[in-house]
mmCIF file with all atom_site columns, C-alpha atoms and ligand atoms in Angstrom:
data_model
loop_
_atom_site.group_PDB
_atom_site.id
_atom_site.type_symbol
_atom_site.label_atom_id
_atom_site.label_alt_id
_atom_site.label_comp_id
_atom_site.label_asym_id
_atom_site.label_entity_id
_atom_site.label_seq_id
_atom_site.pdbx_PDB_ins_code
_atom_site.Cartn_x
_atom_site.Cartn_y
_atom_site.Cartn_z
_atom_site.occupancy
_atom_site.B_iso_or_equiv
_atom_site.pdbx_formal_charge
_atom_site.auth_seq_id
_atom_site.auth_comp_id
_atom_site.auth_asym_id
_atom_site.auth_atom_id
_atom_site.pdbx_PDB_model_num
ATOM   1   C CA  . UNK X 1 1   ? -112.276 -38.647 -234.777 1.00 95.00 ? 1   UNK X CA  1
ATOM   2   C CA  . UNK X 1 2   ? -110.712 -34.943 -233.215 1.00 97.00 ? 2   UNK X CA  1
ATOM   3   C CA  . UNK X 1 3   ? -110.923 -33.581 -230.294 1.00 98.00 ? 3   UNK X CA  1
ATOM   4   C CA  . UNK X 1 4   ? -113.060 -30.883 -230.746 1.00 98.00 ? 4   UNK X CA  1
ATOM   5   C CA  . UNK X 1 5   ? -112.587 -27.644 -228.204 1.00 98.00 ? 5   UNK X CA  1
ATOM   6   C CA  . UNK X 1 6   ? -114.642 -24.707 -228.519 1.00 98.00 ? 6   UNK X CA  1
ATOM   7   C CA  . UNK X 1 7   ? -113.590 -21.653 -226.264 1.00 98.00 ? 7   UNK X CA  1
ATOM   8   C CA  . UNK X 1 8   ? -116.532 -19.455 -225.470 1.00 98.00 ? 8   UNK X CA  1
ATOM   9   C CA  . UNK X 1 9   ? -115.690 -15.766 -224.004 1.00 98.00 ? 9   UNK X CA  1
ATOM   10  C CA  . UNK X 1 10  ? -118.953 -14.316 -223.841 1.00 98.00 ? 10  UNK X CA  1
ATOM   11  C CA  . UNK X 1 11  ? -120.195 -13.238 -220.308 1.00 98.00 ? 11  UNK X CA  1
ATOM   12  C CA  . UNK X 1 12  ? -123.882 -13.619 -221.148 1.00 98.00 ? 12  UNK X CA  1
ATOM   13  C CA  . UNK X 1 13  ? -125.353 -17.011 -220.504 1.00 97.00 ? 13  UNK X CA  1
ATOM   14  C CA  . UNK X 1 14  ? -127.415 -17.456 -224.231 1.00 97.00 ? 14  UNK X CA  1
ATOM   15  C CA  . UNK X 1 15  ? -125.057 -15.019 -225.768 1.00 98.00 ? 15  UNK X CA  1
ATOM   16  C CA  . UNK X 1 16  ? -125.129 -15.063 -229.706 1.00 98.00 ? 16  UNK X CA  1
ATOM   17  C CA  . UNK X 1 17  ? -121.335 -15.941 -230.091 1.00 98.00 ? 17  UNK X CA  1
ATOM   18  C CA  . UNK X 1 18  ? -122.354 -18.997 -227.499 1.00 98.00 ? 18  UNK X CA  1
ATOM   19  C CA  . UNK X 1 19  ? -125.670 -20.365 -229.659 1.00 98.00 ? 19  UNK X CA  1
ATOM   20  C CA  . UNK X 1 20  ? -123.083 -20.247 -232.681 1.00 98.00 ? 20  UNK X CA  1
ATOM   21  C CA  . UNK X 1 21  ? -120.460 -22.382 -230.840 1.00 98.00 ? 21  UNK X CA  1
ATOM   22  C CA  . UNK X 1 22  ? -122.994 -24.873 -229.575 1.00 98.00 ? 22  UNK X CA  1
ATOM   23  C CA  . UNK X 1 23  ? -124.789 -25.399 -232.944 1.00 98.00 ? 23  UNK X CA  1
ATOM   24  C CA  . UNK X 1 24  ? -120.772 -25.415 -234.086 1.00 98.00 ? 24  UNK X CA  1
ATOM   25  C CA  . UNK X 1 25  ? -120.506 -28.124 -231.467 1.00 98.00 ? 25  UNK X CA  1
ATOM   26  C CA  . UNK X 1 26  ? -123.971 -29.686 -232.680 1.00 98.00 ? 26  UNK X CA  1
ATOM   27  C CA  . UNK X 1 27  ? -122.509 -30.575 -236.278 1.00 98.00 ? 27  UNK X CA  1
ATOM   28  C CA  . UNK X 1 28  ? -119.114 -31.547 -234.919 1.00 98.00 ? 28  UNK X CA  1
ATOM   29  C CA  . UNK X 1 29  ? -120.854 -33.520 -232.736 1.00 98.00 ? 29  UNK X CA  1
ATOM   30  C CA  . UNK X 1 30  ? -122.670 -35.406 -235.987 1.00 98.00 ? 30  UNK X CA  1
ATOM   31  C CA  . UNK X 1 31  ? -119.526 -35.530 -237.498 1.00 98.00 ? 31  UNK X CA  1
ATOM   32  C CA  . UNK X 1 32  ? -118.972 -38.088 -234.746 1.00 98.00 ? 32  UNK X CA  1
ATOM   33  C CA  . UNK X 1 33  ? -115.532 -35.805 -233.433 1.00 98.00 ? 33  UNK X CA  1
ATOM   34  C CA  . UNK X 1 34  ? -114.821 -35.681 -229.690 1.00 98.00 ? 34  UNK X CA  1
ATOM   35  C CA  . UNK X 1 35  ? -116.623 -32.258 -228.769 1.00 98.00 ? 35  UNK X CA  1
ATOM   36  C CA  . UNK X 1 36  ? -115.768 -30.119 -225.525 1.00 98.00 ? 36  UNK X CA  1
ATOM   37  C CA  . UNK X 1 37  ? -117.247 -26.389 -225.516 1.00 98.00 ? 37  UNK X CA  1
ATOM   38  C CA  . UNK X 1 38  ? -116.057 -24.378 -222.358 1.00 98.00 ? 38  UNK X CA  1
ATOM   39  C CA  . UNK X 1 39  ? -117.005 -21.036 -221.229 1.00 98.00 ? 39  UNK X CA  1
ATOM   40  C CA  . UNK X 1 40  ? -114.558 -18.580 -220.304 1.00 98.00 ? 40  UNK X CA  1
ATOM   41  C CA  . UNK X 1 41  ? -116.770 -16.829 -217.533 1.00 98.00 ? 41  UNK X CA  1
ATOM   42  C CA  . UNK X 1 42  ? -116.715 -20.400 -215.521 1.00 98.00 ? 42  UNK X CA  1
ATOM   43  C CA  . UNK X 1 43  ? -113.280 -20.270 -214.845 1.00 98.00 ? 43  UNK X CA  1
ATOM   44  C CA  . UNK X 1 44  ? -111.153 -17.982 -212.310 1.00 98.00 ? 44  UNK X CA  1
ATOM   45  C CA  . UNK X 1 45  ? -108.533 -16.468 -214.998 1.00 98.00 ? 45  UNK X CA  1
ATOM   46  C CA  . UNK X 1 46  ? -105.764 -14.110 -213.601 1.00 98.00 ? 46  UNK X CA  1
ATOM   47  C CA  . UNK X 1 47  ? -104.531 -11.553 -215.961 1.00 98.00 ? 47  UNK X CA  1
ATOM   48  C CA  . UNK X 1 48  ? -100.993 -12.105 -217.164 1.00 98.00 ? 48  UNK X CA  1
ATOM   49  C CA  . UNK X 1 49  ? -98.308  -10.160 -215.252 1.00 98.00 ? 49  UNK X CA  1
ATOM   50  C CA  . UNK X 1 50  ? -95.567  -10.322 -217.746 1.00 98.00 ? 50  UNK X CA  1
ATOM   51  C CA  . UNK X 1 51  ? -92.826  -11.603 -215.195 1.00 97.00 ? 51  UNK X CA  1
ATOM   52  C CA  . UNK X 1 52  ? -91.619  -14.588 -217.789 1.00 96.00 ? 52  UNK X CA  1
ATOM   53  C CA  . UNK X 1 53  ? -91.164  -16.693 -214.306 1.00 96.00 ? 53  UNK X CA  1
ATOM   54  C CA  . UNK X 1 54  ? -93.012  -19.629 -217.042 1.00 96.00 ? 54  UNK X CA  1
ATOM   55  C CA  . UNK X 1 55  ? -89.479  -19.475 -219.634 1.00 92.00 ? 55  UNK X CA  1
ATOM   56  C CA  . UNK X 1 56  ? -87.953  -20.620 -215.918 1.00 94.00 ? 56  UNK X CA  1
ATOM   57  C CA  . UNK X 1 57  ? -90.811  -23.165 -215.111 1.00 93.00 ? 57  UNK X CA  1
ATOM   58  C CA  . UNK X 1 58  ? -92.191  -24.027 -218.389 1.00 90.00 ? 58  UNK X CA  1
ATOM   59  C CA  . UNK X 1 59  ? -95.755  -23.087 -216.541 1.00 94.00 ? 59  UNK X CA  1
ATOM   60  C CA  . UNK X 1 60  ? -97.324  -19.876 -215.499 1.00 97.00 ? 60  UNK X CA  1
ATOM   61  C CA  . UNK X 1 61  ? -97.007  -19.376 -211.288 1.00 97.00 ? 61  UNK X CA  1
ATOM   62  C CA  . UNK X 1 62  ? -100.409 -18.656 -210.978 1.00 97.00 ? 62  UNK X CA  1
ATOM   63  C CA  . UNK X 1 63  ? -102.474 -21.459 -209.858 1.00 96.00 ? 63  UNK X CA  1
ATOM   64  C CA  . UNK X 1 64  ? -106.035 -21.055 -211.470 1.00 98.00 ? 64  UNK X CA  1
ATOM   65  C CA  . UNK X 1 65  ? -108.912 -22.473 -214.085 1.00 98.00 ? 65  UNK X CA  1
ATOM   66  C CA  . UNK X 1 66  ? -105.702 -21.964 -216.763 1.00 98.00 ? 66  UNK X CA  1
ATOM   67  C CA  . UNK X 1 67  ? -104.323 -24.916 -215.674 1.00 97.00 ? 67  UNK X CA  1
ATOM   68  C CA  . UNK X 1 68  ? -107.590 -26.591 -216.855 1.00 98.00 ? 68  UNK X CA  1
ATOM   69  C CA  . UNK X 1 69  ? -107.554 -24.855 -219.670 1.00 98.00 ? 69  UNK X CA  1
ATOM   70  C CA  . UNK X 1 70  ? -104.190 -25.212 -220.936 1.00 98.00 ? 70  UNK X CA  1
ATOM   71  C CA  . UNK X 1 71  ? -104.429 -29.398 -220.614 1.00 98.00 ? 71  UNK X CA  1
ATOM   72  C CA  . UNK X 1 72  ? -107.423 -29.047 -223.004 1.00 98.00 ? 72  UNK X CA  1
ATOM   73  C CA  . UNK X 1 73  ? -105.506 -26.488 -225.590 1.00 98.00 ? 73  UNK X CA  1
ATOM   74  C CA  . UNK X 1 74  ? -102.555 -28.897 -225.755 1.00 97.00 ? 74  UNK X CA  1
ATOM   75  C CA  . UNK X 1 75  ? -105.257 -32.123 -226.065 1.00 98.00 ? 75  UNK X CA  1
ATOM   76  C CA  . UNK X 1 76  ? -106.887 -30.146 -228.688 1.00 98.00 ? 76  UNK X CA  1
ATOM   77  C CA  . UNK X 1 77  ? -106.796 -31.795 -232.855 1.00 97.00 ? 77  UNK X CA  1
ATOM   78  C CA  . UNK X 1 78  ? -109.799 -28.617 -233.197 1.00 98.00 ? 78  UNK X CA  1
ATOM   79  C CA  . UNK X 1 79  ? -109.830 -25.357 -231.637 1.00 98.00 ? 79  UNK X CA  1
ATOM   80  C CA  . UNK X 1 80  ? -113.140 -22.377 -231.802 1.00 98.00 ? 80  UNK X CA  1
ATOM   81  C CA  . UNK X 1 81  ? -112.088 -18.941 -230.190 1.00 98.00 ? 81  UNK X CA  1
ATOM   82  C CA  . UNK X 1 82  ? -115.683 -17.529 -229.979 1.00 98.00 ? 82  UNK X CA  1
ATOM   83  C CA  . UNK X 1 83  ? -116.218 -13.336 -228.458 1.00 98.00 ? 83  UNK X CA  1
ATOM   84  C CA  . UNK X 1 84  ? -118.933 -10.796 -228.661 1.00 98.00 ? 84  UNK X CA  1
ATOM   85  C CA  . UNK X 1 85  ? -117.158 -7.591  -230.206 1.00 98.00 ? 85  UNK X CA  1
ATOM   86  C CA  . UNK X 1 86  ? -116.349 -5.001  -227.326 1.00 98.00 ? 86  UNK X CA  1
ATOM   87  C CA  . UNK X 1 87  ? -115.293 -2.165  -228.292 1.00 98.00 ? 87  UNK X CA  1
ATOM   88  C CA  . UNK X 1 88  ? -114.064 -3.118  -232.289 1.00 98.00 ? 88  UNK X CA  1
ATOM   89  C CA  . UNK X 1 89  ? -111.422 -5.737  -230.710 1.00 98.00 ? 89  UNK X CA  1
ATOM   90  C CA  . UNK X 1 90  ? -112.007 -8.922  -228.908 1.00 98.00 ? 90  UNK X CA  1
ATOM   91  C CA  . UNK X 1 91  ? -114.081 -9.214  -225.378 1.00 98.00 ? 91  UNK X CA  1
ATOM   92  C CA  . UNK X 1 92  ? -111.172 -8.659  -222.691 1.00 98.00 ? 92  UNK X CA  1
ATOM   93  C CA  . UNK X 1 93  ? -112.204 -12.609 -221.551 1.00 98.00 ? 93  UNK X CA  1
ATOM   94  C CA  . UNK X 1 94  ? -110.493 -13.819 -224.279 1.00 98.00 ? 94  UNK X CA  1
ATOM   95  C CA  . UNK X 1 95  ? -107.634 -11.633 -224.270 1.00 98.00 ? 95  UNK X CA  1
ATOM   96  C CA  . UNK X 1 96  ? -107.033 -12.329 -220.822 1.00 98.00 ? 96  UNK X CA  1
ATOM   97  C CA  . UNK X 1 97  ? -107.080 -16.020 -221.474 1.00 98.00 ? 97  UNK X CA  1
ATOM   98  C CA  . UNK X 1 98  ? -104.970 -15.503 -224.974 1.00 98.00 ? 98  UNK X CA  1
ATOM   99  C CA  . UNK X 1 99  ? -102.392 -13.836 -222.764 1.00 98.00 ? 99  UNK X CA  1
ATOM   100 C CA  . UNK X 1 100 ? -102.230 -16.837 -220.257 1.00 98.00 ? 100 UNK X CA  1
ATOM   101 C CA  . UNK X 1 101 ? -101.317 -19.153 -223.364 1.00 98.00 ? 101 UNK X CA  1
ATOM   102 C CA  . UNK X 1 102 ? -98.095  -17.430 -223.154 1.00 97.00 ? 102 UNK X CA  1
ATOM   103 C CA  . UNK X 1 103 ? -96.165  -20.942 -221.635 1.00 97.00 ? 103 UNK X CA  1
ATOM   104 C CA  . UNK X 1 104 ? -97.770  -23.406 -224.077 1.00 96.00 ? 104 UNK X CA  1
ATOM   105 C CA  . UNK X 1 105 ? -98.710  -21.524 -227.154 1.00 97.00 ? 105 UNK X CA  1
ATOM   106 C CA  . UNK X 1 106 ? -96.084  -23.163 -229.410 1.00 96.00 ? 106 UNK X CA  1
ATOM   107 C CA  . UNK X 1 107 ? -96.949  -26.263 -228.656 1.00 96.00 ? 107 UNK X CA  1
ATOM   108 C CA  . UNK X 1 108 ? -100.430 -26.212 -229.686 1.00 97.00 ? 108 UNK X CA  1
ATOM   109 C CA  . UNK X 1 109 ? -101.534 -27.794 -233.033 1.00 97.00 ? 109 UNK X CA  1
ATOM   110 C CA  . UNK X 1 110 ? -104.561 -27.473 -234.142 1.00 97.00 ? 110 UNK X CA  1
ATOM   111 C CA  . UNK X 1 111 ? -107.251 -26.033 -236.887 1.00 98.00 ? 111 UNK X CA  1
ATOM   112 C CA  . UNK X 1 112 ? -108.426 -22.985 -235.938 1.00 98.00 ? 112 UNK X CA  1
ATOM   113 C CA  . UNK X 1 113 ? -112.029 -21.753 -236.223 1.00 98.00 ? 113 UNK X CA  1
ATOM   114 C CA  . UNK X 1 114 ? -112.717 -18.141 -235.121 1.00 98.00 ? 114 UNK X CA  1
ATOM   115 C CA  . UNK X 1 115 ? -116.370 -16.817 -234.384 1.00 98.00 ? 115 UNK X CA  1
ATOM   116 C CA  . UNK X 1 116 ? -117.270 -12.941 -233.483 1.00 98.00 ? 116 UNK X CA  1
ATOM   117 C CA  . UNK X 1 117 ? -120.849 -11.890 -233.351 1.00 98.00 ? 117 UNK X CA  1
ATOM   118 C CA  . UNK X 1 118 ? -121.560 -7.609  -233.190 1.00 98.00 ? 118 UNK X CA  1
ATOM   119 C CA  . UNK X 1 119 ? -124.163 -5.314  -233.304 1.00 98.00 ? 119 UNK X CA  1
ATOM   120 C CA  . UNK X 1 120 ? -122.758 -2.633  -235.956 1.00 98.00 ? 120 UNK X CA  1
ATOM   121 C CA  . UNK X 1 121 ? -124.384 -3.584  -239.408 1.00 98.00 ? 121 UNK X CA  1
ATOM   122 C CA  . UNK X 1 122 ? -121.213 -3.209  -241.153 1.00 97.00 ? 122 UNK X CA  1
ATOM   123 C CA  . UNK X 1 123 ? -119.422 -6.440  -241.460 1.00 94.00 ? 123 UNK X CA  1
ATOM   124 C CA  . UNK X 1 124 ? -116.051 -5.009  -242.277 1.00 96.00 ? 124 UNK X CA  1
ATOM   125 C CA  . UNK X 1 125 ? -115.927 -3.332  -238.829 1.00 98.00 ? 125 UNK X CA  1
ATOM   126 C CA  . UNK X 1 126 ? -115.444 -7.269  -238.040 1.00 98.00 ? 126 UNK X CA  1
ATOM   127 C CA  . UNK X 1 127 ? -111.993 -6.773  -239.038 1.00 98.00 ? 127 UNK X CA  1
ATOM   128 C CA  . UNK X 1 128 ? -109.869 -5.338  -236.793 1.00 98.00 ? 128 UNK X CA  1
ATOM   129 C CA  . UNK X 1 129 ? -111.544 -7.885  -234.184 1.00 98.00 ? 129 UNK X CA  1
ATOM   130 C CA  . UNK X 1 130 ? -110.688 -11.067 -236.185 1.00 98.00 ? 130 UNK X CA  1
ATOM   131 C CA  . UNK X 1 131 ? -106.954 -9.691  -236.524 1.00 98.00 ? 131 UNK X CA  1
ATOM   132 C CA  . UNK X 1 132 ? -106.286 -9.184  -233.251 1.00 98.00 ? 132 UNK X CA  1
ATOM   133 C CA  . UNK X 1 133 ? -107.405 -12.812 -232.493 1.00 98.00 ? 133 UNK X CA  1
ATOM   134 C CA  . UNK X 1 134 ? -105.103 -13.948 -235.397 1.00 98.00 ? 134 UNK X CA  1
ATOM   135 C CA  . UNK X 1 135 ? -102.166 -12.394 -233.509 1.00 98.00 ? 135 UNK X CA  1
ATOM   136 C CA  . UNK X 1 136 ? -102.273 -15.841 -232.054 1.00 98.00 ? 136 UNK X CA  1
ATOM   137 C CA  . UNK X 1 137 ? -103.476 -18.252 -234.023 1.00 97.00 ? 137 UNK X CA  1
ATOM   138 C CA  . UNK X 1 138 ? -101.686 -16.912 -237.535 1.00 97.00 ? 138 UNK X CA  1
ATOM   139 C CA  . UNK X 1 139 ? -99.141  -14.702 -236.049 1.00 96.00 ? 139 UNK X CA  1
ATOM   140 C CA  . UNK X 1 140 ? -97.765  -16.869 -233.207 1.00 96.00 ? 140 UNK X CA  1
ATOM   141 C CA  . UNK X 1 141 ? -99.359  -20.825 -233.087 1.00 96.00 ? 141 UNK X CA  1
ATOM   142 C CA  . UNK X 1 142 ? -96.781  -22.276 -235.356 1.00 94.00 ? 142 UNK X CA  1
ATOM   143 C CA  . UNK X 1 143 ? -98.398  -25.814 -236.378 1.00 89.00 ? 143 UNK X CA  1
ATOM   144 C CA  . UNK X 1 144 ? -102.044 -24.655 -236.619 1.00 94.00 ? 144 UNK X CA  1
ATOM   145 C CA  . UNK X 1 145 ? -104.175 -23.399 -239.647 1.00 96.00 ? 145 UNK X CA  1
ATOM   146 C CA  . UNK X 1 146 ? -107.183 -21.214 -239.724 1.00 98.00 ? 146 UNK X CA  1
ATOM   147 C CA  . UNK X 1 147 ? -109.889 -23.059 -241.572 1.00 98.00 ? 147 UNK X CA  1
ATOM   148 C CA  . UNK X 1 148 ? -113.072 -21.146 -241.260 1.00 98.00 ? 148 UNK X CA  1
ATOM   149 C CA  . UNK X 1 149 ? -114.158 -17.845 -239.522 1.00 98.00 ? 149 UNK X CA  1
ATOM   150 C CA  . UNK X 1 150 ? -118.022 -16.535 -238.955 1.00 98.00 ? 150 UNK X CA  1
ATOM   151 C CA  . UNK X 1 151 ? -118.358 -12.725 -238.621 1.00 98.00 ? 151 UNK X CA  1
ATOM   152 C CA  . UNK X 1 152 ? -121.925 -12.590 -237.451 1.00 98.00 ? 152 UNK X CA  1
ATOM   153 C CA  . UNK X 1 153 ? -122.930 -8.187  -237.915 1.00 98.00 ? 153 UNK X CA  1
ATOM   154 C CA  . UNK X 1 154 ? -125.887 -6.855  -236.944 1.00 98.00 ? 154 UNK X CA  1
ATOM   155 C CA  . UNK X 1 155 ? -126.510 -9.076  -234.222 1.00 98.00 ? 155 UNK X CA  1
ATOM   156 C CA  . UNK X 1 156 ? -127.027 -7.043  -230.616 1.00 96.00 ? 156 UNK X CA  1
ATOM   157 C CA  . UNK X 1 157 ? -129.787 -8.375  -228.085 1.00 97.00 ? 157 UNK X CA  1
ATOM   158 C CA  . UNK X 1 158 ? -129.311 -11.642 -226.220 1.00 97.00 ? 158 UNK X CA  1
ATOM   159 C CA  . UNK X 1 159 ? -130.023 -14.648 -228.230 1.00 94.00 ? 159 UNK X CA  1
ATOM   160 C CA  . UNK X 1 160 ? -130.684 -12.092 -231.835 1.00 97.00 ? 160 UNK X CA  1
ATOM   161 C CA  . UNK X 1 161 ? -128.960 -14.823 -233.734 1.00 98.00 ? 161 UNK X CA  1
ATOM   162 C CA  . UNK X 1 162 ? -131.248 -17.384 -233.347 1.00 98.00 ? 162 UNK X CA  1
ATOM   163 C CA  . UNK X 1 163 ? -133.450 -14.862 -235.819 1.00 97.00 ? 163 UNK X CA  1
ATOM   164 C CA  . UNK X 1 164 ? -130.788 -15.462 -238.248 1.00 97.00 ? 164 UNK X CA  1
ATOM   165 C CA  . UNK X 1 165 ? -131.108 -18.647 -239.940 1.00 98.00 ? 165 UNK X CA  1
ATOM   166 C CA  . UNK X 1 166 ? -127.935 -17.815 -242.093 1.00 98.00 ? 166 UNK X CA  1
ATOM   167 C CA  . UNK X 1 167 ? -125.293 -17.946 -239.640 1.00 98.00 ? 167 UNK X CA  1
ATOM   168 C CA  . UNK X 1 168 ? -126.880 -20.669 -237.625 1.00 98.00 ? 168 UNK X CA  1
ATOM   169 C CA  . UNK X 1 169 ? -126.552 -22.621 -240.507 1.00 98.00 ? 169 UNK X CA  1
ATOM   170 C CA  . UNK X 1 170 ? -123.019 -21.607 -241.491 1.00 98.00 ? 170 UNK X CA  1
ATOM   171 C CA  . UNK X 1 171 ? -121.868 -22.523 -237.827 1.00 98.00 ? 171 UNK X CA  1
ATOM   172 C CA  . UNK X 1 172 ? -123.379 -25.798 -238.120 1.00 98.00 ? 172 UNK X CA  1
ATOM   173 C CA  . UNK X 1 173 ? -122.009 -26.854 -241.415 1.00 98.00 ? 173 UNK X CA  1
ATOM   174 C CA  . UNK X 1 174 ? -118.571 -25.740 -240.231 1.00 98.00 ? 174 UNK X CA  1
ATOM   175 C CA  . UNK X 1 175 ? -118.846 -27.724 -237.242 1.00 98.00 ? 175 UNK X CA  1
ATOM   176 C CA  . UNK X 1 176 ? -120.161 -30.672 -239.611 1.00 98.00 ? 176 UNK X CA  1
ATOM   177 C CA  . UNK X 1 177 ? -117.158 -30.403 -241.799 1.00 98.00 ? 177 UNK X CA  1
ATOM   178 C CA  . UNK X 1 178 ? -114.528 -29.912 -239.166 1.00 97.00 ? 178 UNK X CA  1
HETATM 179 C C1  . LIG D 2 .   ? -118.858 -3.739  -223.424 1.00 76.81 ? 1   LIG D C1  1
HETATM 180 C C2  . LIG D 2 .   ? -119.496 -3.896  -224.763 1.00 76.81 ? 1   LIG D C2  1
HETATM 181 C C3  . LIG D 2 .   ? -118.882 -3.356  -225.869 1.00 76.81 ? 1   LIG D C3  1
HETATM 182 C C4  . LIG D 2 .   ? -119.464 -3.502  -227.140 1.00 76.81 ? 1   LIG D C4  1
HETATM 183 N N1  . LIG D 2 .   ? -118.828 -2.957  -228.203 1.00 76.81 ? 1   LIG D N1  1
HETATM 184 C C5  . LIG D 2 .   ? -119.370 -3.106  -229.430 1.00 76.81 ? 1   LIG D C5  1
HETATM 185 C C6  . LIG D 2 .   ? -118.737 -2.533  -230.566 1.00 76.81 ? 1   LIG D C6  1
HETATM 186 O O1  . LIG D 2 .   ? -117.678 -1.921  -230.470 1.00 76.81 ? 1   LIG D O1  1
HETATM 187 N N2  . LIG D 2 .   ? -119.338 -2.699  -231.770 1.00 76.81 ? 1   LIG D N2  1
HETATM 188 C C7  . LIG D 2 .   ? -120.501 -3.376  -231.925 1.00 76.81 ? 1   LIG D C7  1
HETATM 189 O O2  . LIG D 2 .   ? -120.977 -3.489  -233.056 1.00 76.81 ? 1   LIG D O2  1
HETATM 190 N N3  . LIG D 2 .   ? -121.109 -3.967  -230.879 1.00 76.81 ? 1   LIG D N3  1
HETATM 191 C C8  . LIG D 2 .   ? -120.576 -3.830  -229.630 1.00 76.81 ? 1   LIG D C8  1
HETATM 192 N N4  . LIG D 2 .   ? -121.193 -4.400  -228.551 1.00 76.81 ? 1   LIG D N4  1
HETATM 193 C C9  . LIG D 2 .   ? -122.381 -5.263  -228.780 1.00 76.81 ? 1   LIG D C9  1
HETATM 194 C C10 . LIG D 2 .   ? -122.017 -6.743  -228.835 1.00 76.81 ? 1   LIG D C10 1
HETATM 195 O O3  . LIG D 2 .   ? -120.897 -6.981  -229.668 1.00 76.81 ? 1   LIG D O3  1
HETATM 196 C C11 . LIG D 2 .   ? -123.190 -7.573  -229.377 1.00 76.81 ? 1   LIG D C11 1
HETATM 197 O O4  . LIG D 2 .   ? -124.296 -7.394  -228.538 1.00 76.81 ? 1   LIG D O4  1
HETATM 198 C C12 . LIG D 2 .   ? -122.854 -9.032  -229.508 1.00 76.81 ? 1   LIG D C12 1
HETATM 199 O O5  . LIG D 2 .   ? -123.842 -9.704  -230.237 1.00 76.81 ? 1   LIG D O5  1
HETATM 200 C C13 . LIG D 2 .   ? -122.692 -9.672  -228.147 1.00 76.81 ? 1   LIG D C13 1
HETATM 201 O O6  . LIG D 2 .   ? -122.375 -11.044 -228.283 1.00 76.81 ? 1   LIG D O6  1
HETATM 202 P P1  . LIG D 2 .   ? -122.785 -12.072 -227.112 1.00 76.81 ? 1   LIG D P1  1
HETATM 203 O O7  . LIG D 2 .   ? -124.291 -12.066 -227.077 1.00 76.81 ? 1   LIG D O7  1
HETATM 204 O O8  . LIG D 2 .   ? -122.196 -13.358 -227.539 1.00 76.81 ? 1   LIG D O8  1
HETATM 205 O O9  . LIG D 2 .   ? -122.192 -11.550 -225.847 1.00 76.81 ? 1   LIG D O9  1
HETATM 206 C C14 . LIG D 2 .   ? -120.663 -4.241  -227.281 1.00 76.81 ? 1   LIG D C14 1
HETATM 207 C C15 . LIG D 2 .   ? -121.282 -4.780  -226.157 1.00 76.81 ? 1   LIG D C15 1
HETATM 208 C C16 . LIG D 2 .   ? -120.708 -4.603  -224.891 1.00 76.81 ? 1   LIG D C16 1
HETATM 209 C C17 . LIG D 2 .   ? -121.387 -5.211  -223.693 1.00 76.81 ? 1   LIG D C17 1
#
């Protein structure tokens, strides 16, 4: 059994990256894995200030829902980074909380799943999204391994994907197989 942890950015409650993580959850779940989804937008998340005071104190200063967060990272055998596409690049949730990793990154091991759901039609415009969010996970996590990724396109009104039986499928079986 893993302890599954599925990090959802998007601000919009029923949000299309948010029904892929929970039917991600839903086959993890029948797997019979330990499953925890969070949303980013329930937690108070400070921005990052860059002062490094966490090399001194091996934690950030900043008392906030990061604390939270970080325990669960660290606990974490499976970990989903889930965010709508703003703007070609990840939603600024999830950078913010990337950013906050900053004291405990390292230590994290863990397969990585990555989910990004757009409107644009064009599924390569995907890309520069998922490589910013693998300047973590490939680029800096040293003991974790991406094992899957779902680039949902053409996918813009609240709750759009659940008109796509493809990738509700595909997040499912990933989730399954986790
Ligand atoms: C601030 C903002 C920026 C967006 N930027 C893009 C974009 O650059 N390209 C795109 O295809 N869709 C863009 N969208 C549309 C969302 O990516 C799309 O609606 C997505 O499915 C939202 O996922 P969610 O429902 O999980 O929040 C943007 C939406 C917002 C609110």
């Amino acid at each position: 059994m893993k302890n599954v942890l599925i990090i959802s950015s998007t601000p919009r409650v029923g949000g299309n990256s948010e029904v892929l993580c929970k039917q991600f959850a839903k086959g993890a779940q029948e797997a019979g894995h330990n499953v925890e989804m969070v949303n980013l937008r329930d937690y108070k998340l400070n921005y990052c200030i860059g002062c490094y005071a966490c090399h001194k104190l091996g934690k950030c200063f900043q008392n906030d829902g990061m604390n939270e967060l970080s325990e669960k990272m660290l606990n974490a055998n499976v970990i989903v980074l889930a965010t709508p596409v703003y703007y070609y690049c990840m939603s600024g949730q999830l950078k913010v909380f990337i950013d906050r990793l900053t004291p405990i990154y390292e230590q994290v091991k863990a397969e990585i799943y990555l989910i990004a759901t757009m409107w644009d039609p064009d599924e390569k415009m995907m890309e520069p999204t998922i490589e910013a969010m693998r300047g973590l996970t490939r680029d800096c996590f040293e003991d974790c391994r991406e094992m899957g990724i779902i680039c949902a396109s053409d996918v813009g009104g609240l709750g759009e994907i659940n008109d796509k039986p493809d990738y509700l499928h595909l997040a499912y079986t990933m989730g399954k197989n986790c």
